[in-house]
PDB file of C-alpha atoms in Angstrom:
ATOM      1  CA  ASP A 163     117.277 104.659 102.302  1.00  0.00           C
ATOM      2  CA  ALA A 164     114.625 106.919 100.718  1.00  0.00           C
ATOM      3  CA  ARG A 165     115.987 109.821  98.700  1.00  0.00           C
ATOM      4  CA  VAL A 166     114.827 112.524  96.363  1.00  0.00           C
ATOM      5  CA  THR A 167     116.214 111.883  92.896  1.00  0.00           C
ATOM      6  CA  GLN A 168     116.767 114.454  90.175  1.00  0.00           C
ATOM      7  CA  THR A 169     117.634 114.100  86.516  1.00  0.00           C
ATOM      8  CA  PRO A 170     119.706 115.133  84.757  1.00  0.00           C
ATOM      9  CA  ARG A 171     122.482 115.952  87.215  1.00  0.00           C
ATOM     10  CA  HIS A 172     124.168 118.240  84.696  1.00  0.00           C
ATOM     11  CA  LYS A 173     122.846 120.019  81.634  1.00  0.00           C
ATOM     12  CA  VAL A 174     124.625 122.247  79.156  1.00  0.00           C
ATOM     13  CA  THR A 175     122.459 123.866  76.526  1.00  0.00           C
ATOM     14  CA  GLU A 176     122.366 126.814  74.201  1.00  0.00           C
ATOM     15  CA  MET A 177     120.297 129.911  74.680  1.00  0.00           C
ATOM     16  CA  GLY A 178     116.784 129.494  73.335  1.00  0.00           C
ATOM     17  CA  GLN A 179     116.582 125.751  73.890  1.00  0.00           C
ATOM     18  CA  GLU A 180     113.995 124.072  76.087  1.00  0.00           C
ATOM     19  CA  VAL A 181     115.213 122.529  79.318  1.00  0.00           C
ATOM     20  CA  THR A 182     113.263 119.973  81.330  1.00  0.00           C
ATOM     21  CA  MET A 183     114.347 118.935  84.812  1.00  0.00           C
ATOM     22  CA  ARG A 184     112.736 116.011  86.613  1.00  0.00           C
ATOM     23  CA  CYS A 185     112.327 115.115  90.231  1.00  0.00           C
ATOM     24  CA  GLN A 186     111.107 111.991  91.967  1.00  0.00           C
ATOM     25  CA  PRO A 187     110.040 112.882  95.531  1.00  0.00           C
ATOM     26  CA  ILE A 188     110.295 110.482  98.416  1.00  0.00           C
ATOM     27  CA  LEU A 189     107.405 108.017  98.315  1.00  0.00           C
ATOM     28  CA  GLY A 190     104.602 109.164 100.584  1.00  0.00           C
ATOM     29  CA  HIS A 191     105.663 112.812 100.749  1.00  0.00           C
ATOM     30  CA  ASN A 192     102.847 115.194  99.879  1.00  0.00           C
ATOM     31  CA  THR A 193     104.797 118.421  99.336  1.00  0.00           C
ATOM     32  CA  VAL A 194     107.343 119.168  96.603  1.00  0.00           C
ATOM     33  CA  PHE A 195     109.480 122.293  96.318  1.00  0.00           C
ATOM     34  CA  TRP A 196     111.606 123.669  93.497  1.00  0.00           C
ATOM     35  CA  TYR A 197     114.550 125.919  94.391  1.00  0.00           C
ATOM     36  CA  ARG A 198     117.258 127.672  92.420  1.00  0.00           C
ATOM     37  CA  GLN A 199     120.696 128.333  93.884  1.00  0.00           C
ATOM     38  CA  THR A 200     123.221 130.860  92.600  1.00  0.00           C
ATOM     39  CA  MET A 201     126.222 132.511  94.186  1.00  0.00           C
ATOM     40  CA  MET A 202     124.593 135.922  93.987  1.00  0.00           C
ATOM     41  CA  GLN A 203     121.086 135.136  95.189  1.00  0.00           C
ATOM     42  CA  GLY A 204     121.590 132.026  97.275  1.00  0.00           C
ATOM     43  CA  LEU A 205     118.750 129.524  97.491  1.00  0.00           C
ATOM     44  CA  GLU A 206     115.463 130.870  96.156  1.00  0.00           C
ATOM     45  CA  LEU A 207     112.077 129.168  96.232  1.00  0.00           C
ATOM     46  CA  LEU A 208     110.568 128.968  92.760  1.00  0.00           C
ATOM     47  CA  ALA A 209     107.394 126.959  93.349  1.00  0.00           C
ATOM     48  CA  TYR A 210     105.831 124.348  95.532  1.00  0.00           C
ATOM     49  CA  PHE A 211     103.083 121.762  95.365  1.00  0.00           C
ATOM     50  CA  ARG A 212     100.890 120.110  97.965  1.00  0.00           C
ATOM     51  CA  ASN A 213      99.189 116.867  96.979  1.00  0.00           C
ATOM     52  CA  ARG A 214     100.195 117.666  93.369  1.00  0.00           C
ATOM     53  CA  ALA A 215      98.363 121.012  93.383  1.00  0.00           C
ATOM     54  CA  PRO A 216     100.448 124.176  92.912  1.00  0.00           C
ATOM     55  CA  LEU A 217     100.292 126.302  96.069  1.00  0.00           C
ATOM     56  CA  ASP A 218     102.777 129.027  95.304  1.00  0.00           C
ATOM     57  CA  ASP A 219     104.762 129.806  92.179  1.00  0.00           C
ATOM     58  CA  SER A 220     105.356 133.481  92.879  1.00  0.00           C
ATOM     59  CA  GLY A 221     109.112 133.009  92.800  1.00  0.00           C
ATOM     60  CA  MET A 222     109.087 131.733  89.254  1.00  0.00           C
ATOM     61  CA  PRO A 223     109.387 133.846  86.071  1.00  0.00           C
ATOM     62  CA  LYS A 224     106.037 133.053  84.514  1.00  0.00           C
ATOM     63  CA  ASP A 225     106.900 133.849  80.935  1.00  0.00           C
ATOM     64  CA  ARG A 226     109.487 131.096  80.544  1.00  0.00           C
ATOM     65  CA  PHE A 227     109.247 128.766  83.524  1.00  0.00           C
ATOM     66  CA  SER A 228     106.589 126.169  84.236  1.00  0.00           C
ATOM     67  CA  ALA A 229     106.278 123.531  86.938  1.00  0.00           C
ATOM     68  CA  GLU A 230     103.977 120.537  87.000  1.00  0.00           C
ATOM     69  CA  MET A 231     103.319 117.300  88.846  1.00  0.00           C
ATOM     70  CA  PRO A 232     101.871 114.853  86.335  1.00  0.00           C
ATOM     71  CA  ASP A 233     101.617 112.259  89.096  1.00  0.00           C
ATOM     72  CA  ALA A 234     102.682 111.779  92.695  1.00  0.00           C
ATOM     73  CA  THR A 235     106.034 110.299  91.697  1.00  0.00           C
ATOM     74  CA  LEU A 236     107.145 112.954  89.222  1.00  0.00           C
ATOM     75  CA  ALA A 237     107.621 116.705  89.330  1.00  0.00           C
ATOM     76  CA  THR A 238     108.949 118.654  86.356  1.00  0.00           C
ATOM     77  CA  LEU A 239     110.413 122.108  85.900  1.00  0.00           C
ATOM     78  CA  LYS A 240     110.639 123.437  82.361  1.00  0.00           C
ATOM     79  CA  ILE A 241     112.376 126.489  80.971  1.00  0.00           C
ATOM     80  CA  GLN A 242     111.426 127.591  77.475  1.00  0.00           C
ATOM     81  CA  PRO A 243     113.253 129.405  76.021  1.00  0.00           C
ATOM     82  CA  SER A 244     116.334 129.194  78.241  1.00  0.00           C
ATOM     83  CA  GLU A 245     118.627 132.178  78.772  1.00  0.00           C
ATOM     84  CA  PRO A 246     122.194 132.470  80.125  1.00  0.00           C
ATOM     85  CA  ARG A 247     120.874 134.092  83.316  1.00  0.00           C
ATOM     86  CA  ASP A 248     119.035 130.820  84.074  1.00  0.00           C
ATOM     87  CA  SER A 249     122.377 129.117  84.719  1.00  0.00           C
ATOM     88  CA  ALA A 250     122.200 127.824  88.286  1.00  0.00           C
ATOM     89  CA  VAL A 251     121.744 124.693  90.342  1.00  0.00           C
ATOM     90  CA  TYR A 252     118.091 123.669  90.572  1.00  0.00           C
ATOM     91  CA  PHE A 253     117.027 121.681  93.602  1.00  0.00           C
ATOM     92  CA  CYS A 254     113.910 119.701  94.235  1.00  0.00           C
ATOM     93  CA  ALA A 255     112.900 118.935  97.812  1.00  0.00           C
ATOM     94  CA  SER A 256     110.045 116.915  99.248  1.00  0.00           C
ATOM     95  CA  GLY A 257     108.412 116.790 102.644  1.00  0.00           C
ATOM     96  CA  LEU A 258     105.388 115.647 104.582  1.00  0.00           C
ATOM     97  CA  VAL A 259     102.807 118.043 105.941  1.00  0.00           C
ATOM     98  CA  PRO A 260     101.226 118.484 108.480  1.00  0.00           C
ATOM     99  CA  LEU A 261     103.881 118.790 111.178  1.00  0.00           C
ATOM    100  CA  LEU A 262     104.276 122.344 110.007  1.00  0.00           C
ATOM    101  CA  GLN A 263     106.677 123.700 112.535  1.00  0.00           C
ATOM    102  CA  LYS A 264     109.015 120.775 112.393  1.00  0.00           C
ATOM    103  CA  GLU A 265     108.673 119.893 108.776  1.00  0.00           C
ATOM    104  CA  THR A 266     111.816 118.493 107.251  1.00  0.00           C
ATOM    105  CA  GLN A 267     112.512 119.103 103.611  1.00  0.00           C
ATOM    106  CA  TYR A 268     114.648 116.464 101.970  1.00  0.00           C
ATOM    107  CA  PHE A 269     116.664 117.865  99.118  1.00  0.00           C
ATOM    108  CA  GLY A 270     117.728 116.085  95.977  1.00  0.00           C
ATOM    109  CA  PRO A 271     121.288 116.377  94.635  1.00  0.00           C
ATOM    110  CA  GLY A 272     120.329 119.108  92.186  1.00  0.00           C
ATOM    111  CA  THR A 273     120.558 119.721  88.450  1.00  0.00           C
ATOM    112  CA  ARG A 274     123.455 121.930  87.469  1.00  0.00           C
ATOM    113  CA  LEU A 275     122.336 123.945  84.447  1.00  0.00           C
ATOM    114  CA  LEU A 276     124.595 125.953  82.183  1.00  0.00           C
ATOM    115  CA  VAL A 277     123.010 127.969  79.389  1.00  0.00           C
ATOM    116  CA  LEU A 278     125.520 129.222  76.825  1.00  0.00           C
TER     117      LEU A 278
ATOM    118  CA  THR B 255     109.935 139.657 101.517  1.00  0.00           C
ATOM    119  CA  GLN B 256     111.542 138.220 104.617  1.00  0.00           C
ATOM    120  CA  LEU B 257     115.313 138.482 104.449  1.00  0.00           C
ATOM    121  CA  LEU B 258     117.805 136.430 106.404  1.00  0.00           C
ATOM    122  CA  GLU B 259     121.300 137.816 106.718  1.00  0.00           C
ATOM    123  CA  GLN B 260     124.048 135.382 107.510  1.00  0.00           C
ATOM    124  CA  SER B 261     127.487 136.313 108.777  1.00  0.00           C
ATOM    125  CA  PRO B 262     130.246 135.857 108.141  1.00  0.00           C
ATOM    126  CA  GLN B 263     129.957 134.922 104.478  1.00  0.00           C
ATOM    127  CA  PHE B 264     133.272 133.065 104.534  1.00  0.00           C
ATOM    128  CA  LEU B 265     135.189 131.556 107.430  1.00  0.00           C
ATOM    129  CA  SER B 266     138.474 129.671 107.286  1.00  0.00           C
ATOM    130  CA  ILE B 267     139.841 128.247 110.526  1.00  0.00           C
ATOM    131  CA  GLN B 268     142.224 125.630 111.831  1.00  0.00           C
ATOM    132  CA  GLU B 269     141.136 122.287 113.191  1.00  0.00           C
ATOM    133  CA  GLY B 270     140.354 122.504 116.885  1.00  0.00           C
ATOM    134  CA  GLU B 271     139.182 126.124 116.878  1.00  0.00           C
ATOM    135  CA  ASN B 272     135.725 127.263 117.934  1.00  0.00           C
ATOM    136  CA  LEU B 273     133.445 129.367 115.767  1.00  0.00           C
ATOM    137  CA  THR B 274     130.050 131.012 115.699  1.00  0.00           C
ATOM    138  CA  VAL B 275     127.953 131.917 112.695  1.00  0.00           C
ATOM    139  CA  TYR B 276     124.943 134.173 112.819  1.00  0.00           C
ATOM    140  CA  CYS B 277     121.587 134.425 111.122  1.00  0.00           C
ATOM    141  CA  ASN B 278     119.633 137.662 111.537  1.00  0.00           C
ATOM    142  CA  SER B 279     116.348 139.031 110.307  1.00  0.00           C
ATOM    143  CA  SER B 280     113.891 141.814 111.000  1.00  0.00           C
ATOM    144  CA  SER B 281     111.065 139.309 110.593  1.00  0.00           C
ATOM    145  CA  VAL B 282     109.611 136.896 113.114  1.00  0.00           C
ATOM    146  CA  PHE B 283     109.640 133.260 112.082  1.00  0.00           C
ATOM    147  CA  SER B 284     107.506 130.398 113.345  1.00  0.00           C
ATOM    148  CA  SER B 285     110.591 128.199 113.268  1.00  0.00           C
ATOM    149  CA  LEU B 286     114.143 128.308 112.037  1.00  0.00           C
ATOM    150  CA  GLN B 287     116.233 125.575 110.521  1.00  0.00           C
ATOM    151  CA  TRP B 288     119.941 125.090 109.949  1.00  0.00           C
ATOM    152  CA  TYR B 289     121.248 123.069 107.012  1.00  0.00           C
ATOM    153  CA  ARG B 290     124.695 121.985 105.890  1.00  0.00           C
ATOM    154  CA  GLN B 291     125.464 121.646 102.213  1.00  0.00           C
ATOM    155  CA  GLU B 292     128.491 119.883 100.792  1.00  0.00           C
ATOM    156  CA  PRO B 293     129.805 120.454  97.255  1.00  0.00           C
ATOM    157  CA  GLY B 294     127.666 118.813  94.590  1.00  0.00           C
ATOM    158  CA  GLU B 295     124.920 117.907  97.044  1.00  0.00           C
ATOM    159  CA  GLY B 296     121.682 119.339  98.321  1.00  0.00           C
ATOM    160  CA  PRO B 297     121.320 120.885 101.781  1.00  0.00           C
ATOM    161  CA  VAL B 298     120.837 118.474 104.673  1.00  0.00           C
ATOM    162  CA  LEU B 299     118.836 119.504 107.722  1.00  0.00           C
ATOM    163  CA  LEU B 300     120.800 119.737 110.967  1.00  0.00           C
ATOM    164  CA  VAL B 301     118.221 121.099 113.382  1.00  0.00           C
ATOM    165  CA  THR B 302     114.886 122.891 113.733  1.00  0.00           C
ATOM    166  CA  VAL B 303     114.312 125.406 116.538  1.00  0.00           C
ATOM    167  CA  VAL B 304     110.801 126.504 117.331  1.00  0.00           C
ATOM    168  CA  THR B 305     110.628 128.284 120.683  1.00  0.00           C
ATOM    169  CA  GLY B 306     112.155 131.697 121.366  1.00  0.00           C
ATOM    170  CA  GLY B 307     115.291 131.250 123.485  1.00  0.00           C
ATOM    171  CA  GLU B 308     115.547 127.583 122.611  1.00  0.00           C
ATOM    172  CA  VAL B 309     118.995 125.971 122.654  1.00  0.00           C
ATOM    173  CA  LYS B 310     119.706 122.659 120.963  1.00  0.00           C
ATOM    174  CA  LYS B 311     122.907 120.676 120.960  1.00  0.00           C
ATOM    175  CA  LEU B 312     124.019 118.214 118.347  1.00  0.00           C
ATOM    176  CA  LYS B 313     127.371 116.768 119.448  1.00  0.00           C
ATOM    177  CA  ARG B 314     129.817 119.691 118.984  1.00  0.00           C
ATOM    178  CA  LEU B 315     127.179 121.974 117.434  1.00  0.00           C
ATOM    179  CA  THR B 316     125.043 124.291 119.548  1.00  0.00           C
ATOM    180  CA  PHE B 317     122.082 126.101 118.013  1.00  0.00           C
ATOM    181  CA  GLN B 318     120.226 128.983 119.620  1.00  0.00           C
ATOM    182  CA  PHE B 319     116.998 130.698 118.600  1.00  0.00           C
ATOM    183  CA  GLY B 320     116.665 134.308 119.684  1.00  0.00           C
ATOM    184  CA  ASP B 321     114.054 135.262 122.262  1.00  0.00           C
ATOM    185  CA  ALA B 322     112.127 137.262 119.684  1.00  0.00           C
ATOM    186  CA  ARG B 323     112.437 134.486 117.072  1.00  0.00           C
ATOM    187  CA  LYS B 324     114.162 136.824 114.640  1.00  0.00           C
ATOM    188  CA  ASP B 325     117.710 135.539 114.851  1.00  0.00           C
ATOM    189  CA  SER B 326     119.757 132.439 115.489  1.00  0.00           C
ATOM    190  CA  SER B 327     123.316 131.328 115.973  1.00  0.00           C
ATOM    191  CA  LEU B 328     125.314 128.183 115.380  1.00  0.00           C
ATOM    192  CA  HIS B 329     128.370 127.526 117.509  1.00  0.00           C
ATOM    193  CA  ILE B 330     130.830 124.763 116.670  1.00  0.00           C
ATOM    194  CA  THR B 331     133.295 123.603 119.292  1.00  0.00           C
ATOM    195  CA  ALA B 332     136.639 122.090 118.318  1.00  0.00           C
ATOM    196  CA  ALA B 333     135.957 122.234 114.601  1.00  0.00           C
ATOM    197  CA  GLN B 334     137.072 119.328 112.435  1.00  0.00           C
ATOM    198  CA  PRO B 335     137.765 119.133 108.687  1.00  0.00           C
ATOM    199  CA  GLY B 336     134.554 117.148 108.333  1.00  0.00           C
ATOM    200  CA  ASP B 337     132.633 120.254 109.416  1.00  0.00           C
ATOM    201  CA  THR B 338     133.642 121.977 106.176  1.00  0.00           C
ATOM    202  CA  GLY B 339     130.650 123.039 104.119  1.00  0.00           C
ATOM    203  CA  LEU B 340     128.062 125.716 103.446  1.00  0.00           C
ATOM    204  CA  TYR B 341     125.865 126.390 106.462  1.00  0.00           C
ATOM    205  CA  LEU B 342     122.433 127.740 105.622  1.00  0.00           C
ATOM    206  CA  CYS B 343     119.763 129.067 107.918  1.00  0.00           C
ATOM    207  CA  ALA B 344     116.145 129.074 106.823  1.00  0.00           C
ATOM    208  CA  GLY B 345     113.183 130.746 108.424  1.00  0.00           C
ATOM    209  CA  ALA B 346     109.741 129.253 108.168  1.00  0.00           C
ATOM    210  CA  ILE B 347     106.548 131.172 107.720  1.00  0.00           C
ATOM    211  CA  SER B 348     103.519 128.997 108.146  1.00  0.00           C
ATOM    212  CA  GLY B 349      99.872 129.781 108.000  1.00  0.00           C
ATOM    213  CA  GLY B 350      96.922 127.663 107.072  1.00  0.00           C
ATOM    214  CA  SER B 351      97.962 125.156 104.474  1.00  0.00           C
ATOM    215  CA  ASN B 352     100.981 127.161 103.408  1.00  0.00           C
ATOM    216  CA  TYR B 353     104.485 126.472 104.549  1.00  0.00           C
ATOM    217  CA  LYS B 354     107.649 127.754 102.973  1.00  0.00           C
ATOM    218  CA  LEU B 355     111.219 128.516 103.898  1.00  0.00           C
ATOM    219  CA  THR B 356     113.269 131.620 103.247  1.00  0.00           C
ATOM    220  CA  PHE B 357     116.978 130.854 103.102  1.00  0.00           C
ATOM    221  CA  GLY B 358     119.957 132.979 103.961  1.00  0.00           C
ATOM    222  CA  LYS B 359     122.871 133.009 101.520  1.00  0.00           C
ATOM    223  CA  GLY B 360     124.976 130.890 103.802  1.00  0.00           C
ATOM    224  CA  THR B 361     128.322 130.823 105.556  1.00  0.00           C
ATOM    225  CA  LEU B 362     131.032 128.895 103.736  1.00  0.00           C
ATOM    226  CA  LEU B 363     133.171 127.233 106.394  1.00  0.00           C
ATOM    227  CA  THR B 364     136.565 125.714 105.698  1.00  0.00           C
ATOM    228  CA  VAL B 365     138.308 123.813 108.474  1.00  0.00           C
ATOM    229  CA  ASN B 366     141.961 123.210 107.704  1.00  0.00           C
ATOM    230  CA  PRO B 367     143.750 120.172 109.143  1.00  0.00           C
TER     231      PRO B 367
END
């Protein structure tokens, strides 16, 4: 049963520290998305990649956030330095394109981040 | 920015009741998806609707896409405690090689036994 995996599942850190979240997309999927979910804003798209190339990162604060795909099996989202307002659940999702109109995104279980 | 408004935000009902949740926007979407999210998990896709006026049924769940492809509804018949969760709608904008979803904030449904 193929799944998107994310590590760590939970992270508590202090303001100013670097946070790295990792995602392993489903093997064979060519598109990876990073989302952030909060009670106030809901689920927001931060960035996404197609065939490891960044296509859109307009939803991401550029000064402190960065997203990369070092290889097809690993996507990373880094926050440096972290701030309390970054506290949220971060989801990675993967999918296969084309089949644009019926594309299914498979979400990982999320990383719950708390910045003190 | 395309916004999706979901209503109601919270819904608490008794087992066996029927309910409808709504997803509205001023934007036209190429497709619309409904997800269910359980605590501590990521959203799971329930259905994708593509054609204006389309109706899809998934057991006790009925999904409808508005004629103008700006809104959608989810109707649950004879709700069960297992239906409890956060229901999210997401509109897709696709063009060229780009494809991304805009999510509503969700309807948190609680079905009491």
